[in-house]
GROMACS .gro file of C-alpha atoms in nm:
model
  191
    1MET     CA    1   5.377  -1.778  -2.754
    2HIS     CA    2   5.086  -1.490  -2.805
    3ALA     CA    3   4.874  -1.732  -3.007
    4GLN     CA    4   4.898  -1.956  -2.620
    5ARG     CA    5   4.801  -1.675  -2.419
    6PHE     CA    6   4.468  -1.568  -2.672
    7THR     CA    7   4.359  -1.973  -2.697
    8ALA     CA    8   4.348  -1.954  -2.286
    9LEU     CA    9   4.136  -1.638  -2.367
   10LEU     CA   10   3.980  -1.751  -2.587
   11PRO     CA   11   3.644  -1.901  -2.321
   12VAL     CA   12   3.700  -1.599  -2.079
   13LEU     CA   13   3.626  -1.387  -2.420
   14SER     CA   14   3.312  -1.610  -2.562
   15MET     CA   15   3.147  -1.601  -2.176
   16MET     CA   16   3.192  -1.234  -2.164
   17THR     CA   17   3.114  -1.186  -2.499
   18LEU     CA   18   2.717  -1.434  -2.419
   19ALA     CA   19   2.693  -1.234  -2.138
   20THR     CA   20   2.712  -0.906  -2.249
   21VAL     CA   21   2.438  -0.973  -2.540
   22ALA     CA   22   2.200  -1.172  -2.303
   23TRP     CA   23   2.197  -0.859  -2.101
   24ALA     CA   24   2.112  -0.634  -2.307
   25ASP     CA   25   1.846  -0.827  -2.388
   26PRO     CA   26   1.543  -0.627  -2.324
   27ARG     CA   27   1.282  -0.829  -2.282
   28VAL     CA   28   1.424  -1.071  -1.961
   29ALA     CA   29   1.519  -0.838  -1.665
   30PRO     CA   30   1.888  -0.947  -1.608
   31GLY     CA   31   1.972  -1.334  -1.395
   32ALA     CA   32   1.498  -1.338  -1.452
   33GLY     CA   33   1.596  -1.562  -1.782
   34ALA     CA   34   1.194  -1.503  -1.822
   35PRO     CA   35   0.996  -1.370  -2.027
   36PRO     CA   36   0.815  -1.052  -1.927
   37ALA     CA   37   0.481  -1.009  -1.770
   38PRO     CA   38   0.211  -0.984  -1.996
   39PRO     CA   39   0.019  -0.670  -2.048
   40VAL     CA   40  -0.262  -0.591  -1.776
   41PRO     CA   41  -0.605  -0.420  -1.946
   42ALA     CA   42  -0.683  -0.148  -1.796
   43ILE     CA   43  -1.083  -0.227  -1.763
   44ALA     CA   44  -1.154  -0.146  -1.358
   45ARG     CA   45  -1.420   0.052  -1.371
   46VAL     CA   46  -1.383   0.110  -0.947
   47TRP     CA   47  -1.111   0.095  -0.697
   48PRO     CA   48  -1.197  -0.248  -0.470
   49VAL     CA   49  -1.267  -0.002  -0.095
   50GLY     CA   50  -1.358   0.346  -0.044
   51THR     CA   51  -1.288   0.614  -0.387
   52ARG     CA   52  -0.887   0.654  -0.341
   53PRO     CA   53  -0.789   0.457  -0.054
   54ALA     CA   54  -0.418   0.476   0.039
   55VAL     CA   55  -0.193   0.200  -0.040
   56LEU     CA   56  -0.019   0.136   0.274
   57ARG     CA   57   0.207  -0.155   0.076
   58GLY     CA   58   0.301  -0.115  -0.303
   59TRP     CA   59   0.320  -0.405  -0.535
   60GLU     CA   60   0.674  -0.569  -0.491
   61PRO     CA   61   0.715  -0.863  -0.764
   62PRO     CA   62   0.882  -1.144  -0.582
   63ALA     CA   63   1.205  -1.267  -0.779
   64GLY     CA   64   1.109  -1.665  -0.846
   65PRO     CA   65   0.788  -1.877  -0.678
   66TYR     CA   66   0.884  -1.896  -0.368
   67ALA     CA   67   1.127  -1.560  -0.298
   68ARG     CA   68   1.045  -1.270  -0.077
   69GLY     CA   69   0.785  -0.969  -0.223
   70HIS     CA   70   0.484  -0.859  -0.185
   71ARG     CA   71   0.192  -1.020  -0.462
   72GLY     CA   72  -0.068  -0.737  -0.440
   73VAL     CA   73  -0.113  -0.469  -0.307
   74ASP     CA   74  -0.228  -0.358   0.088
   75LEU     CA   75  -0.538  -0.065   0.058
   76ALA     CA   76  -0.656   0.087   0.385
   77ALA     CA   77  -0.992   0.038   0.469
   78PRO     CA   78  -1.197   0.028   0.778
   79PRO     CA   79  -1.362  -0.292   0.937
   80ASP     CA   80  -1.634  -0.312   0.764
   81ALA     CA   81  -1.639  -0.091   0.487
   82PRO     CA   82  -1.772  -0.241   0.161
   83VAL     CA   83  -1.553  -0.430  -0.057
   84ARG     CA   84  -1.605  -0.397  -0.432
   85ALA     CA   85  -1.516  -0.602  -0.736
   86VAL     CA   86  -1.294  -0.383  -1.009
   87ALA     CA   87  -1.426  -0.477  -1.322
   88ALA     CA   88  -1.692  -0.814  -1.459
   89GLY     CA   89  -1.657  -1.114  -1.375
   90ARG     CA   90  -1.700  -1.474  -1.232
   91VAL     CA   91  -1.665  -1.555  -0.817
   92SER     CA   92  -1.405  -1.858  -0.838
   93PHE     CA   93  -1.375  -1.805  -0.503
   94ALA     CA   94  -1.541  -1.708  -0.173
   95GLY     CA   95  -1.430  -1.903   0.208
   96ARG     CA   96  -1.196  -1.912   0.396
   97VAL     CA   97  -0.776  -1.919   0.386
   98ALA     CA   98  -0.494  -2.011   0.669
   99GLY     CA   99  -0.876  -1.782   0.915
  100ARG     CA  100  -0.887  -1.481   0.679
  101GLY     CA  101  -1.225  -1.465   0.473
  102VAL     CA  102  -1.111  -1.446   0.037
  103VAL     CA  103  -1.292  -1.401  -0.254
  104SER     CA  104  -1.142  -1.468  -0.592
  105VAL     CA  105  -1.306  -1.319  -0.899
  106GLU     CA  106  -1.177  -1.422  -1.290
  107LEU     CA  107  -1.193  -1.096  -1.500
  108SER     CA  108  -1.421  -1.123  -1.808
  109ALA     CA  109  -1.294  -1.148  -2.147
  110THR     CA  110  -0.898  -1.081  -1.990
  111GLY     CA  111  -0.849  -1.406  -2.212
  112LEU     CA  112  -0.752  -1.768  -2.124
  113PRO     CA  113  -0.702  -1.822  -1.842
  114PRO     CA  114  -0.867  -1.519  -1.720
  115LEU     CA  115  -0.692  -1.227  -1.504
  116ARG     CA  116  -0.809  -1.356  -1.128
  117THR     CA  117  -0.847  -1.085  -0.853
  118THR     CA  118  -0.834  -1.146  -0.467
  119TYR     CA  119  -0.943  -0.971  -0.153
  120GLU     CA  120  -0.832  -1.051   0.195
  121PRO     CA  121  -0.956  -1.088   0.460
  122VAL     CA  122  -1.331  -1.000   0.341
  123ARG     CA  123  -1.659  -1.146   0.535
  124ALA     CA  124  -1.770  -1.302   0.189
  125SER     CA  125  -2.122  -1.146   0.132
  126VAL     CA  126  -2.164  -1.349  -0.255
  127HIS     CA  127  -2.072  -1.733  -0.338
  128LYS     CA  128  -1.940  -1.932  -0.561
  129GLY     CA  129  -1.996  -1.910  -0.925
  130ASP     CA  130  -2.203  -1.562  -0.855
  131GLU     CA  131  -2.172  -1.281  -1.170
  132VAL     CA  132  -2.089  -1.003  -1.027
  133ALA     CA  133  -2.062  -0.596  -1.222
  134PRO     CA  134  -1.793  -0.359  -1.195
  135GLY     CA  135  -1.890  -0.169  -0.846
  136GLN     CA  136  -2.141  -0.483  -0.714
  137VAL     CA  137  -1.989  -0.573  -0.342
  138VAL     CA  138  -1.839  -0.854  -0.261
  139GLY     CA  139  -1.832  -0.812   0.079
  140THR     CA  140  -1.710  -0.685   0.378
  141VAL     CA  141  -1.370  -0.571   0.575
  142GLU     CA  142  -1.303  -0.789   0.836
  143PRO     CA  143  -1.207  -0.633   1.149
  144THR     CA  144  -0.960  -0.848   1.267
  145GLY     CA  145  -0.737  -1.109   1.033
  146SER     CA  146  -0.516  -0.802   0.907
  147HIS     CA  147  -0.154  -0.822   0.903
  148CYS     CA  148  -0.177  -0.461   0.843
  149VAL     CA  149  -0.222  -0.080   1.088
  150PRO     CA  150  -0.544   0.057   1.034
  151THR     CA  151  -0.647  -0.279   0.881
  152CYS     CA  152  -0.639  -0.298   0.559
  153VAL     CA  153  -0.720  -0.476   0.226
  154HIS     CA  154  -0.464  -0.670   0.058
  155TRP     CA  155  -0.534  -0.653  -0.353
  156GLY     CA  156  -0.388  -0.900  -0.502
  157LEU     CA  157  -0.376  -1.014  -0.942
  158LEU     CA  158  -0.325  -1.353  -1.074
  159SER     CA  159  -0.237  -1.469  -1.477
  160GLY     CA  160  -0.254  -1.837  -1.477
  161ARG     CA  161   0.001  -1.862  -1.151
  162THR     CA  162   0.184  -1.500  -1.220
  163TYR     CA  163   0.145  -1.245  -0.998
  164LEU     CA  164   0.054  -0.936  -1.131
  165ASP     CA  165   0.081  -0.501  -1.003
  166PRO     CA  166  -0.345  -0.515  -0.936
  167LEU     CA  167  -0.269  -0.136  -0.951
  168SER     CA  168  -0.230  -0.162  -1.364
  169LEU     CA  169  -0.574  -0.284  -1.375
  170LEU     CA  170  -0.725   0.071  -1.348
  171PRO     CA  171  -0.697   0.321  -1.599
  172PRO     CA  172  -0.537   0.650  -1.607
  173TRP     CA  173  -0.844   0.839  -1.528
  174LEU     CA  174  -0.910   0.670  -1.209
  175ARG     CA  175  -0.585   0.646  -1.053
  176ARG     CA  176  -0.501   1.043  -1.029
  177SER     CA  177  -0.619   1.183  -0.724
  178GLY     CA  178  -0.827   1.483  -0.532
  179PRO     CA  179  -1.152   1.599  -0.629
  180SER     CA  180  -1.230   1.822  -1.052
  181ARG     CA  181  -1.244   2.126  -0.980
  182LEU     CA  182  -1.393   2.388  -1.158
  183LEU     CA  183  -1.176   2.681  -1.270
  184PRO     CA  184  -1.308   2.981  -1.361
  185VAL     CA  185  -1.509   3.155  -1.681
  186LEU     CA  186  -1.372   3.459  -1.846
  187GLY     CA  187  -1.648   3.717  -1.859
  188VAL     CA  188  -1.806   3.569  -1.590
  189PRO     CA  189  -1.775   3.778  -1.202
  190LEU     CA  190  -1.709   3.581  -0.873
  191PRO     CA  191  -1.996   3.583  -0.661
   0.00000   0.00000   0.00000
């Protein structure tokens, strides 16, 4: 009788064991079944707009290719503000998509396929195929077409078809907020 109960429970125990092993694998998010996103090199040398713009909406990775999420970050920027390339690369697109200006830059030396940043809504001042340097102006913020109040620039990052957090391109020294401050030097009187 006990053997019959054990035999009946065997499939349930097997599934519980497999689920526990799959859940414990740190490389796979629970339920995702996909490998982790590739590491992003911190190669940015400037922010796309301003010196340290407010992040109005952060990156919210989608659960799947068509799932809800926010596939980039929204940075506060006034209309007509310059938009800069964050790192060296080649312009892969400069034009309009769904009525908004978009500039995409494939970043140099980031592998195959190369990482690609996108900026929108931007009135492009570059053309497809142009080489850009870090900090080079690629356009200006369009006064209309922004989905933010106040206006913003949506900054995205792609590796192939995988969306990544564009803020990960920024090295720690560029992410820090606030200006540098000089501290008093010992032995020197204050003015």
